[in-house]
Coordinates of C-alpha atoms and ligand atoms in Angstrom, one line a residue:
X1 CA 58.7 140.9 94.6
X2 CA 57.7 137.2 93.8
X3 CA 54.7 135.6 94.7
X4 CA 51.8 137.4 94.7
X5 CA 52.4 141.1 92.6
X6 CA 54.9 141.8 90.2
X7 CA 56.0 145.1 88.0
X8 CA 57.6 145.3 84.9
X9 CA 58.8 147.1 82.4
X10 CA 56.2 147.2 80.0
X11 CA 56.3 144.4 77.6
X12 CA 56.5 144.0 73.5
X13 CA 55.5 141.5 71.2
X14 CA 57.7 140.6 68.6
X15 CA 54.9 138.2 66.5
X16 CA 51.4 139.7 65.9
X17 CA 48.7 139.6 63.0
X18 CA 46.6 142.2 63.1
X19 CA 44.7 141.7 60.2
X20 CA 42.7 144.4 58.5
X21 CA 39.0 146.1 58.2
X22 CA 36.3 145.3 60.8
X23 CA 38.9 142.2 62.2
X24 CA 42.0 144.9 62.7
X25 CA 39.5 147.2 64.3
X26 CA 37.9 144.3 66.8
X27 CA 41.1 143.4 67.9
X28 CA 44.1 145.9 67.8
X29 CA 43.2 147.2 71.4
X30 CA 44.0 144.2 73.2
X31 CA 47.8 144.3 72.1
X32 CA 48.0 148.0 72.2
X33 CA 46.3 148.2 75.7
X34 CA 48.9 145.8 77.2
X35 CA 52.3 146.0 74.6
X36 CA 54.4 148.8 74.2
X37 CA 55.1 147.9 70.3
X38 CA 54.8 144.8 68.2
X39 CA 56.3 143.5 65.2
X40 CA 53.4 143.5 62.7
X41 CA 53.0 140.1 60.5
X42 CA 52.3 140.8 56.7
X43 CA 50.0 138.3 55.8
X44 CA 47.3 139.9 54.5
X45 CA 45.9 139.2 51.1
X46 CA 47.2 140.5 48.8
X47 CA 50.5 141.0 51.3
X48 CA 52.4 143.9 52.3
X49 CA 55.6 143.9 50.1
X50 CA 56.7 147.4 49.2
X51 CA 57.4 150.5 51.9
X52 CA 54.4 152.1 50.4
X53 CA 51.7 149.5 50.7
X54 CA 53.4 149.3 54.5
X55 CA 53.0 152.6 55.3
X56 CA 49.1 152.5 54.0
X57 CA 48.5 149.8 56.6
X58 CA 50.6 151.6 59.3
X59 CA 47.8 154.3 58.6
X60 CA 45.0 151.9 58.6
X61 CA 46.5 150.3 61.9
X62 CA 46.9 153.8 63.8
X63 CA 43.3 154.8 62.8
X64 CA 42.1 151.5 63.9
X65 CA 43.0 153.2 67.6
X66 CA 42.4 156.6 69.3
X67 CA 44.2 159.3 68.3
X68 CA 47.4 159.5 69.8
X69 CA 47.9 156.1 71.8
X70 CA 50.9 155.6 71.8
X71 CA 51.3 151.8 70.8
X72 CA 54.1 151.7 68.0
X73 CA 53.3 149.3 65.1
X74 CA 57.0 148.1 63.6
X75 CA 56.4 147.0 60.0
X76 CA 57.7 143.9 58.2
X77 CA 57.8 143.3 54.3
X78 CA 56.5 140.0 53.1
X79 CA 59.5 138.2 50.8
X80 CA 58.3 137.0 47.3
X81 CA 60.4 135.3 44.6
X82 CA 60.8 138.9 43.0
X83 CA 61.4 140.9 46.1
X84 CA 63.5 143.9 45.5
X85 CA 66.9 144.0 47.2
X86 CA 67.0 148.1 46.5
X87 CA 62.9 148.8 47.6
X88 CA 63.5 146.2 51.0
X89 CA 67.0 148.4 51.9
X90 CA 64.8 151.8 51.2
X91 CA 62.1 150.6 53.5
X92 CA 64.6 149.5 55.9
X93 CA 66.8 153.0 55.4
X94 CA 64.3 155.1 56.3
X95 CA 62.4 153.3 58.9
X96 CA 59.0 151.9 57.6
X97 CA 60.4 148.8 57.4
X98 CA 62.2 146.9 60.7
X99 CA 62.4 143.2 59.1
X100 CA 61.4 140.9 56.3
X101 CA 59.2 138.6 56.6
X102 CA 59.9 134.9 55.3
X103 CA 57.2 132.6 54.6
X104 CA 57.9 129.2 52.5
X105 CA 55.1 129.3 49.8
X106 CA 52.1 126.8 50.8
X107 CA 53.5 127.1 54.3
X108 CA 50.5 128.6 56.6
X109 CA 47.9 131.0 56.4
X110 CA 48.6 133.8 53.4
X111 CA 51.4 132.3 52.8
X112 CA 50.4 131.4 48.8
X113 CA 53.0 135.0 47.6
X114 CA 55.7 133.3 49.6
X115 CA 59.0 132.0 48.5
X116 CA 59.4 128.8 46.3
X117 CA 63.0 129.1 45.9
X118 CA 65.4 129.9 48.1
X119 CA 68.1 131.1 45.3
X120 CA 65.5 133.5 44.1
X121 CA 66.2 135.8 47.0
X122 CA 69.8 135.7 47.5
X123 CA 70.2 139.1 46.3
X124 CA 67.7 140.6 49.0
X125 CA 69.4 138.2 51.4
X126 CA 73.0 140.0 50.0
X127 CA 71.0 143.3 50.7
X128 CA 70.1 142.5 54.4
X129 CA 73.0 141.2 55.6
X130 CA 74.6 144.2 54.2
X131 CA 72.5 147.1 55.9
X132 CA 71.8 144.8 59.5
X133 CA 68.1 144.1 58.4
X134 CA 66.7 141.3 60.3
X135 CA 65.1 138.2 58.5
X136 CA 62.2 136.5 60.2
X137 CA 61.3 133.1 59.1
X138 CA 58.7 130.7 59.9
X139 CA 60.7 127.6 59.7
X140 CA 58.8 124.7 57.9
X141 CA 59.8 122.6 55.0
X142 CA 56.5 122.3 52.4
X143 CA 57.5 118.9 51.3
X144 CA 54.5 117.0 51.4
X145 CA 56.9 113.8 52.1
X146 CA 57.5 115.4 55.5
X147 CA 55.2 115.1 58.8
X148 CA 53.6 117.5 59.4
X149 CA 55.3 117.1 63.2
X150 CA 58.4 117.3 61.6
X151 CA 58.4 120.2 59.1
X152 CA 60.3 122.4 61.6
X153 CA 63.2 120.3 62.6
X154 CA 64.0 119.4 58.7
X155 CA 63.3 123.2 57.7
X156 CA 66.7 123.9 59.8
X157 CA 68.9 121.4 58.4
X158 CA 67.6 121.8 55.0
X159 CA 67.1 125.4 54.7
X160 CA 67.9 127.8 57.6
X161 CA 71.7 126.3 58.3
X162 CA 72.6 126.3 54.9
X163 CA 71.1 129.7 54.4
X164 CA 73.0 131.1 57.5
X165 CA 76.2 129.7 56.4
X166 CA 75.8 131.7 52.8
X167 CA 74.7 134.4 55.0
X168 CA 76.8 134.5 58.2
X169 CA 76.0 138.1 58.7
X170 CA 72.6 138.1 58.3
X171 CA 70.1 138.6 61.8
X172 CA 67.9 136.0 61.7
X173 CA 64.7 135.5 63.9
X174 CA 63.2 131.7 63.8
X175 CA 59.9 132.2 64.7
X176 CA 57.6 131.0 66.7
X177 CA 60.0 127.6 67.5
X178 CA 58.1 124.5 68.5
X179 CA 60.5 121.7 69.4
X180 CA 63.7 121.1 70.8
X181 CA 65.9 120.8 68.0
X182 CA 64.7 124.6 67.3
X183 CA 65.9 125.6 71.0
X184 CA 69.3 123.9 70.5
X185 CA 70.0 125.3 66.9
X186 CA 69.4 128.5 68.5
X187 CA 71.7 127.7 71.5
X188 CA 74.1 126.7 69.6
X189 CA 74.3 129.6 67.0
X190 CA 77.0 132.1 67.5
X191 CA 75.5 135.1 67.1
X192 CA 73.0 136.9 65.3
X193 CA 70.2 134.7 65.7
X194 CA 67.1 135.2 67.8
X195 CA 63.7 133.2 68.4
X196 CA 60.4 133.9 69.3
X197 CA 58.0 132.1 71.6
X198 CA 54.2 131.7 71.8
X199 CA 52.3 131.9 74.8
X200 CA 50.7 128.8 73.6
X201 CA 53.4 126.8 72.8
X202 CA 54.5 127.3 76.4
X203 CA 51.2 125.7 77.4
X204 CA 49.6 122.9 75.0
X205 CA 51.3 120.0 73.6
X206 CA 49.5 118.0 70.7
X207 CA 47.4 116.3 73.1
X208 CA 45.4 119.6 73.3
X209 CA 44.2 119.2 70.2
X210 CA 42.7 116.2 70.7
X211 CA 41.4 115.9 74.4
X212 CA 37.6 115.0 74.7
X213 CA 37.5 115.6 70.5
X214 CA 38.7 117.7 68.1
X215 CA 39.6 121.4 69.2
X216 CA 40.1 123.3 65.9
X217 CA 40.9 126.5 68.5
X218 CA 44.0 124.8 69.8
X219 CA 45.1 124.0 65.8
X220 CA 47.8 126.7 64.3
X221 CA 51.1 126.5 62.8
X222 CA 53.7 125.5 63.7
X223 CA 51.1 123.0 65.2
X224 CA 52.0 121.9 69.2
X225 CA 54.2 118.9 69.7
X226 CA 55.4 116.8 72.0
X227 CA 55.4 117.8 75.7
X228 CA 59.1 117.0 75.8
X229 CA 59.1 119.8 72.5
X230 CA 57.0 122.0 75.3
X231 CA 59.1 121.8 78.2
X232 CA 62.2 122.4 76.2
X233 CA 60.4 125.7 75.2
X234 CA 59.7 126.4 78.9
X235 CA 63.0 125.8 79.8
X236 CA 64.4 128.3 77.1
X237 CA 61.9 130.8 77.7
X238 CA 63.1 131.1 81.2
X239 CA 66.6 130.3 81.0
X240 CA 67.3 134.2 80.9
X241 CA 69.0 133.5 77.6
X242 CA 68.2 136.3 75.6
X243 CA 68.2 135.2 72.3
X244 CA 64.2 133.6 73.1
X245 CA 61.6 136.4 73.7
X246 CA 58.0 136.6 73.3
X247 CA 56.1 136.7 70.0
X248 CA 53.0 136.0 70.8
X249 CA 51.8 135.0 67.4
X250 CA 48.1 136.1 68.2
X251 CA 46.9 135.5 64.8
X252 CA 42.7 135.5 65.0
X253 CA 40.3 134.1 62.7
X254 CA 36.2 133.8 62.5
X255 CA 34.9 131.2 64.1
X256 CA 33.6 130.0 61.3
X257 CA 36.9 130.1 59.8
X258 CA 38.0 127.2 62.1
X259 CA 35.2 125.0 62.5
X260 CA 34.9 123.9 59.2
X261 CA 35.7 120.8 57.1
X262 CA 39.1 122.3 56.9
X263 CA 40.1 124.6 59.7
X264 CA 42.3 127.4 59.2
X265 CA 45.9 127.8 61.6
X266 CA 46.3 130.5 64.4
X267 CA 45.5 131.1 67.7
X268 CA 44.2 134.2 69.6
X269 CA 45.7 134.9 72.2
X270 CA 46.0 138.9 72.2
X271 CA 43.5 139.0 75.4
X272 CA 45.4 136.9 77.3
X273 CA 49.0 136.5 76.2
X274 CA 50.8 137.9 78.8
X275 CA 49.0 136.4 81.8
X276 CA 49.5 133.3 80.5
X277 CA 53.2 133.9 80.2
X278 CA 53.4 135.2 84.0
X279 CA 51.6 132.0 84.8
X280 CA 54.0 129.6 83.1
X281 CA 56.6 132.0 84.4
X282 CA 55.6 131.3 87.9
X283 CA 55.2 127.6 87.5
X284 CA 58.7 127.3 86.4
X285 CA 60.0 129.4 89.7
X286 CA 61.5 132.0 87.4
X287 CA 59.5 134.9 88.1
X288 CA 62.9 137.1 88.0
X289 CA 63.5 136.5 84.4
X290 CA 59.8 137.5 83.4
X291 CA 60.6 140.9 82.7
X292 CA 63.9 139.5 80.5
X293 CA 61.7 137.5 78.3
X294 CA 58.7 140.3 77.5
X295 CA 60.0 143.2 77.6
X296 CA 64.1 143.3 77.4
X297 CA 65.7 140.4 75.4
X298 CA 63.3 141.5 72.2
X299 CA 64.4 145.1 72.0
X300 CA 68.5 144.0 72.8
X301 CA 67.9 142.0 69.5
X302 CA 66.5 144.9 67.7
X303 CA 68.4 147.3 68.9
X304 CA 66.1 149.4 70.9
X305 CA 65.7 150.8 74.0
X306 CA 63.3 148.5 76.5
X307 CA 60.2 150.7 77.3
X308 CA 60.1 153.8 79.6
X309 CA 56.6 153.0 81.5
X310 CA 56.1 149.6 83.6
X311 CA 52.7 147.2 84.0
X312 CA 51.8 145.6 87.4
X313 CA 50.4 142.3 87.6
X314 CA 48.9 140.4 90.3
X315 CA 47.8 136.9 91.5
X316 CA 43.9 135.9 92.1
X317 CA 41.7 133.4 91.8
X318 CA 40.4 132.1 88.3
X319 CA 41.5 133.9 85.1
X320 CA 41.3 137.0 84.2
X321 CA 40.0 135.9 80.1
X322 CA 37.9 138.6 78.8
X323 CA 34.9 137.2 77.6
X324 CA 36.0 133.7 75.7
X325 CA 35.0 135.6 72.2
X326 CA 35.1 138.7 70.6
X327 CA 32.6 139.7 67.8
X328 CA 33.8 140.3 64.5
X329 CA 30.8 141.5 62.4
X330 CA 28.5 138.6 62.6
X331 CA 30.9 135.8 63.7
X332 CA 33.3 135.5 67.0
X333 CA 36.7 134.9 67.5
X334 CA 37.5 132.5 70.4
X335 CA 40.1 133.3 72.9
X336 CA 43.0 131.5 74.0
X337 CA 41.9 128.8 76.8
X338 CA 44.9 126.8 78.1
X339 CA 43.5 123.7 79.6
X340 CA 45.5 125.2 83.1
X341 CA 44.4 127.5 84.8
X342 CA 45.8 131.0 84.4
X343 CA 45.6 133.3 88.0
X344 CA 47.7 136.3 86.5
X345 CA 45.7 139.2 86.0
X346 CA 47.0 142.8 84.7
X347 CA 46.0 145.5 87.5
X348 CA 47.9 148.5 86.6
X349 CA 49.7 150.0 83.2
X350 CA 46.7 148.9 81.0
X351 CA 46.6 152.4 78.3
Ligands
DOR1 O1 48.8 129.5 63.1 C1 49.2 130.3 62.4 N1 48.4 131.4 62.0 N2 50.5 130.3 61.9 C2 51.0 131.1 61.0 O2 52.1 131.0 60.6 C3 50.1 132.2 60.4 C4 49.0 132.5 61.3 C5 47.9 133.3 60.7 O3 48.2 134.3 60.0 O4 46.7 133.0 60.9
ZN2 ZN1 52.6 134.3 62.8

């Protein structure tokens, strides 16, 4: 029903940092309590680039929860200049590995092993287009001649078209899009190419990061844009079009971290996430295609089944926020606050 209670299938989230050590162990339980699997970001430092440093943190991830939950991690290799087209197939082959990860070098947080040339990887590029292995990029150009607003729009004419035109049978997932020349590339496309959308790019535009001063918590990358850029995303995300499904992108950091001289990029929206994307969901009068966009268009694009087991939410009054921090040793991470108010709350299916 619409209005004031729906269920869904249970939902995934096909962008998420989980981090490592005391941070992995703070936070892990807010996806895993609410998503049936996520695709696992491989940022750390040093990254994860070969199936066996993946399956150590698959361990590390798993013990970071009770024994037996049954939240499925799906791990992604981070691409270097010297990536290995035979280890990334093997990973791939026998199922540590469910993507690659791209990252620019200089591009966003951890991103300093990234790639610096994009003919350096054609042969893993060859590789992935050969066994189906899907590429996930975070689409911004380094060039420090390019706004910073603009990074994502020139990354796709510079880099991802060309790339997809050497490549036309390679799956590729643009990440976390941020504007509407992002939405309509992906439109456009013929096949074989997927994007992901934040919670949080649904609800701020760049103004959020300025309102009443600077709000370091509402800085990550691809920053916000326009609210044109944000109501293109909205209209996407709820289009029913199944090539956009949620990726959360929760990436937390210490306090500390981000209220500094120089603030690092991500948002935390693990707590919160899908709330907030039942709330925009239900502003846009769309509440039928919810369930498309968390918890069916994902899995279609990977090839898997949607989950078995179903999550209930309902409508109140205020938001159902947890706290607006966790601790993390002896610092905080802040939670996701939209500056609207989210009256979603999760009442049944939490594990
Ligand atoms: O804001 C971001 N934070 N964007 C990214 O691409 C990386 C992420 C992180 O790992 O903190
Ligand atoms: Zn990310």
């Amino acid at each position: 029903m619409t209005g004031e209670r729906i269920e869904i299938v249970r939902p995934d989230d096909w962008h998420l940092h989980l981090r490592d050590g005391a941070m992995l162990e703070a936070i892990v339980g807010f996806s895993a309590s609410v998503f049936g699997r996520a695709i696992v970001m491989p940022n750390l430092v040093p990254p994860v680039r070969t199936p066996a440093e993946a399956e150590a943190y698959l361990a590390r991830i798993r013990a970071a929860l009770p024994d037996g939950h049954p939240f499925e991690p799906l791990m992604t290799a981070y691409m270097t200049d010297d990536a290995d087209p035979d280890d990334i197939g093997a990973g791939f082959e026998n199922g540590i590995f469910r993507a690659v990860k791209l990252y620019p070098a200089g591009a966003t947080t951890n991103s300093a092993f990234g790639v610096t040339r994009m003919e350096a990887i054609r042969p893993v590029l060859a590789k992935m287009e050969r066994i189906g292995m899907p590429l996930l990029v975070h689409g911004e150009v380094v060039d420090p001649a390019v706004d910073v607003f603009d990074r994502e729009a020139v990354y796709i004419e510079r880099v991802l078209d060309p790339m997809r035109r050497d490549f036309p049978g390679l799956r590729v997932v643009l990440e976390h899009v941020t504007t509407v020349e992002a939405v309509d590339y992906v439109r456009a496309a013929d096949g074989g190419l997927g994007a992901t959308i934040t919670p949080h790019h649904l609800m701020i535009d760049r103004n959020a990061i300025f309102r009443g001063g600077i709000r370091p918590h509402m800085y990550c990358l691809p920053v916000a844009k326009r609210e044109r850029h944000r109501l293109a995303l909205r209209a996407a995300a709820a289009s029913g079009d199944s090539r956009f499904f949620l990726g959360t992108d929760s990436a937390p950091h210490p306090r500390r971290d981000k209220e500094t001289d120089c603030g690092c990029a991500g948002i935390f929206n693990a707590p919160n996430a899908l709330q907030c994307v039942a709330q925009v969901f239900d502003e846009e009068g769309a509440f039928d295609r919810l369930e498309g966009f968390v918890s069916r268009a994902g899995a279609e694009f990977y090839g898997m089944e949607p989950n078995s087991d179903r999550i209930v939410l309902e409508k109140g009054v205020g938001s159902e926020t947890p706290g607006e921090a966790v601790t993390v040793g002896d610092d905080t991470v802040r939670v996701f606050e939209p500056d609207t108010p989210v009256s979603w709350r999760i009442v049944s299916g939490l594990r």
